[in-house]
Amino acid sequence: MFIQHPHDHLFHLLSLAVHTVALTTLGWRDDWPSTPDGNQYDGKNLLTLVRDGKSPFQEIWDVNLLIQEIEEHTDTQVIDILVVDKGSNNYGFHIKNFKGPDMIARLARSDVNMPDFDGFPIETQAREAIFEAAVYNLLHQLATIRASLFHYNPPPNFTTRYFLSRVFEFMPESLSLPIAPTREFWMHVMESKINATIRNEGDMIGWKDDNETVGPAALAAKRSLLRALPHIMPLEQTEPCLYRFVLEHGDFGIHNTTIKHLTDEKPLVTSLYDWKTGCIVPAILSDPSVAVSPVDLITSKNGEPSVTRLPEDATPSDLETYAVWARHYIEVRLFSTPIL
Ligand SMILES: *[C@@H]1O[C@H](CO)[C@@H](O)[C@H](O)[C@H]1NC(C)=O
Ligand SMILES: *[C@@H]1O[C@H](CO)[C@@H](O)[C@H](O)[C@H]1NC(C)=O
Ligand SMILES: *[C@@H]1O[C@H](CO)[C@@H](O)[C@H](O)[C@H]1NC(C)=O
Ligand SMILES: *[C@@H]1O[C@H](CO)[C@@H](O)[C@H](O)[C@H]1NC(C)=O
């Protein structure tokens, strides 16, 4: 969505968790404002400054119009702007609302109607903004499908039949405990996997092509892993929640989905294909990553939205877009998934 303010800036607004979208402009850009003492504006207290008639941006564009547009389109009230920062093409505003989640609003730093504007024409930008909105919709639904699958309890006969054959190398041919969604069972699986991967001194280890055998270092590693295991695996809760079986697709990506375009032009993810990397995991090891080309959306080791497989030529504004995708995806998925 965009509106134009008296100086004809193009406003882009996007919200992280629920609403709409934005895109980037290139070319001429506003300079970052300085404070009266000549320092760079630190991006803080924007709302207070605006209300006191001291907006750092007042020479160039009107912050009130941005707030007005946000409120109109998100049916909430902006109560604070925690910080404003800039990338090479856009400003980013971290906004607190009266109700609902925080939002990031993105505003182009270039003015489509400047005489020397050398960025993309408005038609191109609009087309791109519409595409970006469509991608958010896809991610939203993919995240929902992802969350539904996380909730799904595969029937016991399915699990019994396919569990072992879907465990990737290396694994013994049989297990000595019955398949059950318990810590005891998963401890047994992990131990069996360690034992099958690092067998006895002199046995082959790794892939055939590696032509490696187990030596003292691998044996020591095996002993440490076996000792560590009971300390790594969390204790069972009252319900078998952490160790519940989850059917894992293993390759969540838009390329593996069927997407339908409905009459209101919103794309709808209807199916998820290609289960060749599918397996059954304990809920605690269910992997939230999703491939959306060119990047994978993941959670960092601290459980925060993050991105991997970045293309080498990603621009700062690409990085900004991918970061927003990751936040959007992880939040949708989290909101539709119970806390473990
Ligand atoms: C599991 O049991 C159901 C109901 O008896 C049956 O329809 C289904 O084919 C079985 N699935 C497998 C994998 O054996
Ligand atoms: C794994 O190997 C250790 C050490 O050889 C043994 O004590 C343990 O029973 C084995 N566990 C399984 C599940 O095979
Ligand atoms: C595998 O390693 C052994 C011992 O280092 C060596 O004698 C043998 O030629 C190797 N085989 C291959 C196929 O590389
Ligand atoms: C799903 O993704 C995999 C890996 O990229 C690919 O090999 C496969 O062809 C895709 N399947 C479909 C149905 O698009």
Tab-separated table of C-alpha atoms and ligand atoms in Angstrom:
chain	number	residue	atom	x	y	z
A	1	MET	CA	0.000	0.000	0.000
A	2	PHE	CA	1.244	3.480	-0.596
A	3	ILE	CA	0.131	7.024	-0.234
A	4	GLN	CA	1.823	10.222	-1.212
A	5	HIS	CA	2.543	13.025	1.184
A	6	PRO	CA	2.885	16.711	0.273
A	7	HIS	CA	6.410	16.143	-0.934
A	8	ASP	CA	5.269	13.195	-2.978
A	9	HIS	CA	7.205	10.494	-1.253
A	10	LEU	CA	6.127	6.985	-1.865
A	11	PHE	CA	5.022	5.417	1.401
A	12	HIS	CA	5.398	1.719	1.845
A	13	LEU	CA	3.923	0.037	4.788
A	14	LEU	CA	4.275	-3.500	5.862
A	15	SER	CA	3.417	-5.288	9.020
A	16	LEU	CA	5.229	-8.294	10.305
A	17	ALA	CA	2.543	-10.514	11.589
A	18	VAL	CA	-0.744	-9.802	9.985
A	19	HIS	CA	-1.131	-7.293	7.279
A	20	THR	CA	0.360	-6.029	4.098
A	21	VAL	CA	3.549	-5.331	2.325
A	22	ALA	CA	6.090	-3.166	0.637
A	23	LEU	CA	8.909	-2.794	-1.807
A	24	THR	CA	12.010	-0.933	-2.468
A	25	THR	CA	12.904	2.000	-4.617
A	26	LEU	CA	16.306	2.797	-6.009
A	27	GLY	CA	17.885	6.031	-7.020
A	28	TRP	CA	17.746	9.335	-5.280
A	29	ARG	CA	17.570	9.096	-1.504
A	30	ASP	CA	16.911	11.376	1.435
A	31	ASP	CA	19.883	12.112	3.652
A	32	TRP	CA	19.605	10.892	7.218
A	33	PRO	CA	18.682	13.868	9.424
A	34	SER	CA	21.043	15.604	11.861
A	35	THR	CA	20.086	17.084	15.220
A	36	PRO	CA	20.493	20.849	15.912
A	37	ASP	CA	23.891	20.142	17.558
A	38	GLY	CA	25.149	18.648	14.286
A	39	ASN	CA	25.135	14.976	15.332
A	40	GLN	CA	23.297	12.245	13.486
A	41	TYR	CA	19.759	11.705	14.727
A	42	ASP	CA	19.765	8.491	16.829
A	43	GLY	CA	16.366	7.279	15.601
A	44	LYS	CA	14.741	7.429	19.054
A	45	ASN	CA	11.739	9.284	20.525
A	46	LEU	CA	10.314	9.998	17.105
A	47	LEU	CA	6.710	10.185	18.226
A	48	THR	CA	7.499	12.644	21.025
A	49	LEU	CA	9.562	14.793	18.682
A	50	VAL	CA	6.757	14.795	16.122
A	51	ARG	CA	4.168	15.767	18.735
A	52	ASP	CA	6.418	18.598	19.935
A	53	GLY	CA	6.683	19.847	16.350
A	54	LYS	CA	10.363	18.835	16.186
A	55	SER	CA	10.302	15.941	13.727
A	56	PRO	CA	13.838	15.323	12.445
A	57	PHE	CA	12.250	14.619	9.046
A	58	GLN	CA	10.024	17.687	8.910
A	59	GLU	CA	11.956	19.399	6.118
A	60	ILE	CA	11.442	16.386	3.882
A	61	TRP	CA	8.287	14.473	4.726
A	62	ASP	CA	5.494	14.270	7.297
A	63	VAL	CA	5.681	11.469	9.863
A	64	ASN	CA	2.028	12.056	10.806
A	65	LEU	CA	0.927	10.922	7.360
A	66	LEU	CA	2.798	7.660	7.777
A	67	ILE	CA	1.147	7.079	11.168
A	68	GLN	CA	-2.234	7.939	9.695
A	69	GLU	CA	-1.793	5.395	6.897
A	70	ILE	CA	-0.656	2.694	9.291
A	71	GLU	CA	-3.656	3.278	11.557
A	72	GLU	CA	-6.070	3.317	8.635
A	73	HIS	CA	-4.831	0.031	7.224
A	74	THR	CA	-4.183	-1.957	10.370
A	75	ASP	CA	-7.191	-0.975	12.464
A	76	THR	CA	-5.104	-0.091	15.465
A	77	GLN	CA	-3.491	2.885	17.100
A	78	VAL	CA	0.215	3.631	17.003
A	79	ILE	CA	1.294	4.253	20.592
A	80	ASP	CA	5.045	4.431	20.079
A	81	ILE	CA	7.793	4.297	17.501
A	82	LEU	CA	10.588	2.551	19.352
A	83	VAL	CA	13.206	3.297	16.758
A	84	VAL	CA	13.620	4.373	13.167
A	85	ASP	CA	16.631	3.267	11.182
A	86	LYS	CA	17.626	3.239	7.554
A	87	GLY	CA	18.897	0.751	5.029
A	88	SER	CA	20.282	1.763	1.669
A	89	ASN	CA	16.816	2.133	0.138
A	90	ASN	CA	14.315	2.285	2.959
A	91	TYR	CA	13.608	3.573	6.401
A	92	GLY	CA	12.401	0.988	8.912
A	93	PHE	CA	10.107	1.948	11.785
A	94	HIS	CA	9.597	-0.348	14.767
A	95	ILE	CA	6.061	0.445	15.814
A	96	LYS	CA	4.162	-0.405	18.997
A	97	ASN	CA	0.405	-0.620	18.682
A	98	PHE	CA	-2.427	-0.214	21.140
A	99	LYS	CA	-3.513	-3.756	20.272
A	100	GLY	CA	-1.916	-6.538	18.258
A	101	PRO	CA	1.718	-7.345	17.643
A	102	ASP	CA	4.504	-4.862	16.977
A	103	MET	CA	4.977	-3.904	13.355
A	104	ILE	CA	7.756	-2.840	11.071
A	105	ALA	CA	6.799	-0.152	8.580
A	106	ARG	CA	9.058	0.300	5.617
A	107	LEU	CA	9.211	3.611	3.814
A	108	ALA	CA	11.231	4.252	0.684
A	109	ARG	CA	13.967	6.836	1.023
A	110	SER	CA	13.369	8.001	-2.513
A	111	ASP	CA	10.739	10.219	-4.027
A	112	VAL	CA	9.127	8.875	-7.195
A	113	ASN	CA	8.192	12.362	-8.350
A	114	MET	CA	11.571	14.030	-7.983
A	115	PRO	CA	12.714	15.605	-11.261
A	116	ASP	CA	15.889	13.510	-11.336
A	117	PHE	CA	14.421	10.368	-9.827
A	118	ASP	CA	16.281	7.448	-11.375
A	119	GLY	CA	14.602	4.518	-9.624
A	120	PHE	CA	11.932	2.215	-11.015
A	121	PRO	CA	8.737	3.889	-12.270
A	122	ILE	CA	5.656	3.744	-10.064
A	123	GLU	CA	4.025	1.003	-12.186
A	124	THR	CA	7.015	-1.273	-11.643
A	125	GLN	CA	7.103	-0.554	-7.942
A	126	ALA	CA	3.403	-1.236	-7.602
A	127	ARG	CA	3.794	-4.538	-9.454
A	128	GLU	CA	6.624	-5.521	-7.136
A	129	ALA	CA	4.686	-4.537	-4.031
A	130	ILE	CA	1.792	-6.721	-5.186
A	131	PHE	CA	4.172	-9.621	-5.753
A	132	GLU	CA	5.674	-9.184	-2.330
A	133	ALA	CA	2.192	-9.183	-0.791
A	134	ALA	CA	1.501	-12.473	-2.585
A	135	VAL	CA	4.696	-14.007	-1.178
A	136	TYR	CA	3.667	-13.028	2.339
A	137	ASN	CA	0.344	-14.723	1.778
A	138	LEU	CA	2.061	-17.877	0.605
A	139	LEU	CA	4.352	-17.871	3.588
A	140	HIS	CA	1.415	-17.325	5.871
A	141	GLN	CA	-0.377	-20.397	4.503
A	142	LEU	CA	2.749	-22.466	4.253
A	143	ALA	CA	3.408	-21.640	7.884
A	144	THR	CA	-0.130	-22.716	8.718
A	145	ILE	CA	0.241	-25.997	6.807
A	146	ARG	CA	3.567	-26.463	8.545
A	147	ALA	CA	1.921	-25.903	11.920
A	148	SER	CA	-0.984	-28.264	11.109
A	149	LEU	CA	1.440	-31.008	10.227
A	150	PHE	CA	3.187	-30.406	13.511
A	151	HIS	CA	-0.142	-30.982	15.290
A	152	TYR	CA	-0.962	-34.082	13.290
A	153	ASN	CA	-0.584	-37.398	15.108
A	154	PRO	CA	0.333	-40.109	12.609
A	155	PRO	CA	-1.697	-43.305	13.288
A	156	PRO	CA	0.226	-45.954	15.266
A	157	ASN	CA	0.138	-48.562	12.476
A	158	PHE	CA	1.730	-46.048	10.095
A	159	THR	CA	4.428	-45.176	12.604
A	160	THR	CA	5.117	-48.824	13.399
A	161	ARG	CA	5.346	-49.754	9.764
A	162	TYR	CA	7.540	-46.932	8.519
A	163	PHE	CA	9.492	-45.596	11.472
A	164	LEU	CA	12.715	-47.550	11.115
A	165	SER	CA	12.932	-47.513	7.328
A	166	ARG	CA	12.659	-43.713	7.371
A	167	VAL	CA	15.551	-43.160	9.783
A	168	PHE	CA	18.503	-41.987	7.731
A	169	GLU	CA	21.842	-43.784	7.830
A	170	PHE	CA	23.216	-45.124	10.100
A	171	MET	CA	20.841	-47.291	12.093
A	172	PRO	CA	20.653	-50.983	13.072
A	173	GLU	CA	18.157	-53.179	11.245
A	174	SER	CA	15.965	-53.563	14.293
A	175	LEU	CA	15.194	-51.923	17.589
A	176	SER	CA	14.851	-53.743	20.878
A	177	LEU	CA	12.120	-51.471	22.268
A	178	PRO	CA	8.602	-51.127	20.857
A	179	ILE	CA	7.909	-47.889	19.002
A	180	ALA	CA	6.315	-45.458	21.444
A	181	PRO	CA	6.191	-41.676	21.839
A	182	THR	CA	8.274	-41.658	24.999
A	183	ARG	CA	11.639	-40.385	26.173
A	184	GLU	CA	12.730	-43.956	26.835
A	185	PHE	CA	12.044	-44.926	23.240
A	186	TRP	CA	13.823	-41.906	21.753
A	187	MET	CA	16.815	-42.465	24.063
A	188	HIS	CA	16.984	-45.960	22.646
A	189	VAL	CA	16.807	-44.629	19.068
A	190	MET	CA	19.591	-42.111	19.702
A	191	GLU	CA	21.796	-44.714	21.369
A	192	SER	CA	21.177	-47.156	18.547
A	193	LYS	CA	22.081	-44.483	16.036
A	194	ILE	CA	25.311	-43.608	17.819
A	195	ASN	CA	26.229	-47.297	18.112
A	196	ALA	CA	25.438	-47.951	14.454
A	197	THR	CA	27.448	-44.926	13.322
A	198	ILE	CA	30.535	-45.601	15.450
A	199	ARG	CA	30.769	-49.360	15.851
A	200	ASN	CA	33.882	-51.167	17.157
A	201	GLU	CA	37.562	-50.377	16.728
A	202	GLY	CA	38.632	-51.170	13.159
A	203	ASP	CA	35.061	-51.191	11.753
A	204	MET	CA	34.238	-48.993	8.785
A	205	ILE	CA	32.871	-45.569	9.656
A	206	GLY	CA	31.124	-43.052	7.431
A	207	TRP	CA	30.437	-43.532	3.746
A	208	LYS	CA	32.183	-46.282	1.786
A	209	ASP	CA	34.016	-43.752	-0.354
A	210	ASP	CA	35.580	-42.207	2.741
A	211	ASN	CA	37.457	-45.470	3.411
A	212	GLU	CA	37.754	-44.634	7.112
A	213	THR	CA	37.819	-46.967	10.110
A	214	VAL	CA	36.992	-46.438	13.774
A	215	GLY	CA	40.072	-45.479	15.799
A	216	PRO	CA	40.612	-44.393	19.424
A	217	ALA	CA	39.357	-40.833	18.805
A	218	ALA	CA	36.042	-42.014	17.356
A	219	LEU	CA	35.647	-44.516	20.200
A	220	ALA	CA	36.227	-41.794	22.776
A	221	ALA	CA	33.658	-39.615	20.974
A	222	LYS	CA	31.184	-42.490	21.052
A	223	ARG	CA	31.640	-42.946	24.801
A	224	SER	CA	31.167	-39.202	25.397
A	225	LEU	CA	28.045	-39.069	23.239
A	226	LEU	CA	26.493	-42.036	25.034
A	227	ARG	CA	27.299	-40.463	28.396
A	228	ALA	CA	25.945	-37.055	27.339
A	229	LEU	CA	22.683	-38.380	25.946
A	230	PRO	CA	20.652	-38.660	29.182
A	231	HIS	CA	21.722	-35.131	30.092
A	232	ILE	CA	20.763	-33.724	26.689
A	233	MET	CA	17.335	-35.307	26.415
A	234	PRO	CA	14.863	-33.257	28.482
A	235	LEU	CA	12.800	-35.058	31.086
A	236	GLU	CA	9.369	-36.130	30.002
A	237	GLN	CA	6.519	-33.849	30.973
A	238	THR	CA	3.229	-35.109	32.336
A	239	GLU	CA	1.922	-35.529	28.794
A	240	PRO	CA	4.055	-37.152	26.113
A	241	CYS	CA	4.472	-33.814	24.411
A	242	LEU	CA	8.203	-33.420	23.755
A	243	TYR	CA	8.476	-36.972	22.485
A	244	ARG	CA	5.207	-37.081	20.572
A	245	PHE	CA	5.635	-38.367	16.976
A	246	VAL	CA	5.684	-35.705	14.300
A	247	LEU	CA	5.540	-36.529	10.612
A	248	GLU	CA	8.306	-34.403	9.142
A	249	HIS	CA	8.311	-33.475	5.472
A	250	GLY	CA	12.005	-32.681	5.522
A	251	ASP	CA	11.973	-30.301	2.571
A	252	PHE	CA	9.423	-27.576	3.113
A	253	GLY	CA	9.647	-25.352	0.107
A	254	ILE	CA	7.361	-23.440	-2.193
A	255	HIS	CA	8.641	-25.636	-5.027
A	256	ASN	CA	6.958	-28.559	-3.296
A	257	THR	CA	3.534	-27.046	-2.923
A	258	THR	CA	0.500	-26.589	-5.134
A	259	ILE	CA	-0.616	-23.003	-5.235
A	260	LYS	CA	-4.079	-21.966	-6.383
A	261	HIS	CA	-5.069	-18.467	-7.369
A	262	LEU	CA	-8.492	-17.625	-6.048
A	263	THR	CA	-10.820	-14.989	-7.453
A	264	ASP	CA	-9.686	-12.331	-4.989
A	265	GLU	CA	-6.176	-12.967	-6.374
A	266	LYS	CA	-4.882	-14.280	-3.095
A	267	PRO	CA	-2.712	-17.324	-3.745
A	268	LEU	CA	-3.675	-20.335	-1.665
A	269	VAL	CA	-1.293	-23.157	-0.794
A	270	THR	CA	-3.359	-26.332	-1.183
A	271	SER	CA	-0.985	-29.289	-1.133
A	272	LEU	CA	2.451	-30.342	-0.121
A	273	TYR	CA	4.315	-32.846	-2.308
A	274	ASP	CA	7.468	-34.825	-2.515
A	275	TRP	CA	7.846	-36.759	0.683
A	276	LYS	CA	11.067	-38.482	-0.297
A	277	THR	CA	12.908	-36.935	2.635
A	278	GLY	CA	9.989	-37.535	4.994
A	279	CYS	CA	10.534	-39.197	8.356
A	280	ILE	CA	9.113	-39.411	11.867
A	281	VAL	CA	10.752	-37.365	14.589
A	282	PRO	CA	10.021	-36.483	18.205
A	283	ALA	CA	8.225	-33.128	18.488
A	284	ILE	CA	11.263	-31.619	20.153
A	285	LEU	CA	13.371	-32.293	17.049
A	286	SER	CA	10.826	-31.100	14.505
A	287	ASP	CA	12.679	-28.658	12.277
A	288	PRO	CA	10.867	-25.385	11.555
A	289	SER	CA	12.915	-24.464	8.473
A	290	VAL	CA	11.176	-23.573	5.238
A	291	ALA	CA	12.777	-23.019	1.814
A	292	VAL	CA	11.357	-20.056	-0.056
A	293	SER	CA	14.010	-19.515	-2.689
A	294	PRO	CA	16.557	-18.146	-2.694
A	295	VAL	CA	16.827	-18.482	1.096
A	296	ASP	CA	15.786	-20.839	3.879
A	297	LEU	CA	13.823	-19.385	6.774
A	298	ILE	CA	14.938	-20.881	10.071
A	299	THR	CA	15.177	-20.162	13.764
A	300	SER	CA	18.574	-19.257	15.180
A	301	LYS	CA	20.045	-21.199	18.077
A	302	ASN	CA	18.320	-18.692	20.355
A	303	GLY	CA	14.967	-19.470	18.771
A	304	GLU	CA	14.824	-16.211	16.835
A	305	PRO	CA	13.750	-15.857	13.197
A	306	SER	CA	16.761	-16.160	10.922
A	307	VAL	CA	17.819	-16.936	7.347
A	308	THR	CA	20.380	-19.282	5.722
A	309	ARG	CA	21.636	-20.000	2.196
A	310	LEU	CA	21.959	-16.327	1.430
A	311	PRO	CA	22.946	-15.663	-2.177
A	312	GLU	CA	26.401	-14.086	-2.395
A	313	ASP	CA	25.073	-11.084	-4.264
A	314	ALA	CA	22.266	-10.292	-1.800
A	315	THR	CA	21.917	-6.522	-1.410
A	316	PRO	CA	21.186	-4.827	1.926
A	317	SER	CA	17.611	-4.379	0.820
A	318	ASP	CA	17.345	-8.109	-0.071
A	319	LEU	CA	18.640	-8.906	3.416
A	320	GLU	CA	16.002	-6.643	4.859
A	321	THR	CA	13.296	-8.420	2.846
A	322	TYR	CA	14.513	-11.900	3.869
A	323	ALA	CA	14.626	-10.855	7.522
A	324	VAL	CA	11.025	-9.696	7.298
A	325	TRP	CA	10.015	-12.989	5.654
A	326	ALA	CA	11.686	-14.940	8.447
A	327	ARG	CA	9.932	-12.948	11.157
A	328	HIS	CA	6.623	-13.254	9.383
A	329	TYR	CA	6.925	-16.995	8.866
A	330	ILE	CA	8.146	-17.862	12.339
A	331	GLU	CA	5.484	-15.711	13.989
A	332	VAL	CA	2.636	-17.232	11.980
A	333	ARG	CA	3.955	-20.685	12.678
A	334	LEU	CA	4.375	-19.967	16.369
A	335	PHE	CA	0.915	-18.472	16.724
A	336	SER	CA	-0.618	-21.591	15.198
A	337	THR	CA	1.544	-23.994	17.201
A	338	PRO	CA	1.264	-24.718	20.905
A	339	ILE	CA	4.331	-24.067	23.020
A	340	LEU	CA	6.151	-27.335	23.527
B	1	LIG	C1	-3.677	-48.519	9.420
B	1	LIG	O1	-4.963	-48.917	9.835
B	1	LIG	C2	-6.018	-48.331	9.088
B	1	LIG	C3	-7.339	-48.716	9.738
B	1	LIG	O2	-7.343	-50.050	10.114
B	1	LIG	C4	-5.927	-48.782	7.633
B	1	LIG	O3	-6.947	-48.194	6.867
B	1	LIG	C5	-4.582	-48.354	7.082
B	1	LIG	O4	-4.415	-48.846	5.764
B	1	LIG	C6	-3.451	-48.878	7.956
B	1	LIG	N1	-2.183	-48.279	7.506
B	1	LIG	C7	-1.042	-48.952	7.418
B	1	LIG	C8	0.156	-48.194	6.966
B	1	LIG	O5	-0.979	-50.133	7.706
B	2	LIG	C1	25.235	-48.969	22.598
B	2	LIG	O1	26.531	-49.354	22.893
B	2	LIG	C2	26.818	-49.351	24.292
B	2	LIG	C3	28.309	-49.603	24.460
B	2	LIG	O2	28.747	-50.607	23.624
B	2	LIG	C4	25.946	-50.400	24.977
B	2	LIG	O3	26.182	-50.415	26.354
B	2	LIG	C5	24.484	-50.059	24.719
B	2	LIG	O4	23.646	-51.044	25.235
B	2	LIG	C6	24.225	-49.915	23.236
B	2	LIG	N1	22.883	-49.377	23.090
B	2	LIG	C7	22.045	-49.807	22.129
B	2	LIG	C8	20.673	-49.216	22.146
B	2	LIG	O5	22.368	-50.591	21.282
B	3	LIG	C1	41.625	-47.537	2.080
B	3	LIG	O1	42.556	-47.276	3.125
B	3	LIG	C2	43.548	-48.303	3.296
B	3	LIG	C3	44.353	-47.975	4.550
B	3	LIG	O2	44.732	-46.623	4.592
B	3	LIG	C4	44.368	-48.379	2.017
B	3	LIG	O3	45.329	-49.407	2.125
B	3	LIG	C5	43.452	-48.679	0.827
B	3	LIG	O4	44.173	-48.664	-0.370
B	3	LIG	C6	42.319	-47.655	0.773
B	3	LIG	N1	41.366	-48.067	-0.248
B	3	LIG	C7	40.848	-47.231	-1.140
B	3	LIG	C8	39.869	-47.822	-2.100
B	3	LIG	O5	41.109	-46.018	-1.162
B	4	LIG	C1	10.462	-30.741	-4.446
B	4	LIG	O1	11.764	-30.280	-4.154
B	4	LIG	C2	12.802	-31.167	-4.503
B	4	LIG	C3	14.100	-30.558	-4.018
B	4	LIG	O2	14.292	-29.273	-4.520
B	4	LIG	C4	12.767	-31.422	-6.005
B	4	LIG	O3	13.762	-32.375	-6.331
B	4	LIG	C5	11.405	-31.985	-6.374
B	4	LIG	O4	11.310	-32.156	-7.753
B	4	LIG	C6	10.295	-31.040	-5.907
B	4	LIG	N1	8.997	-31.681	-6.137
B	4	LIG	C7	8.008	-31.088	-6.783
B	4	LIG	C8	6.740	-31.882	-6.892
B	4	LIG	O5	8.099	-29.984	-7.252
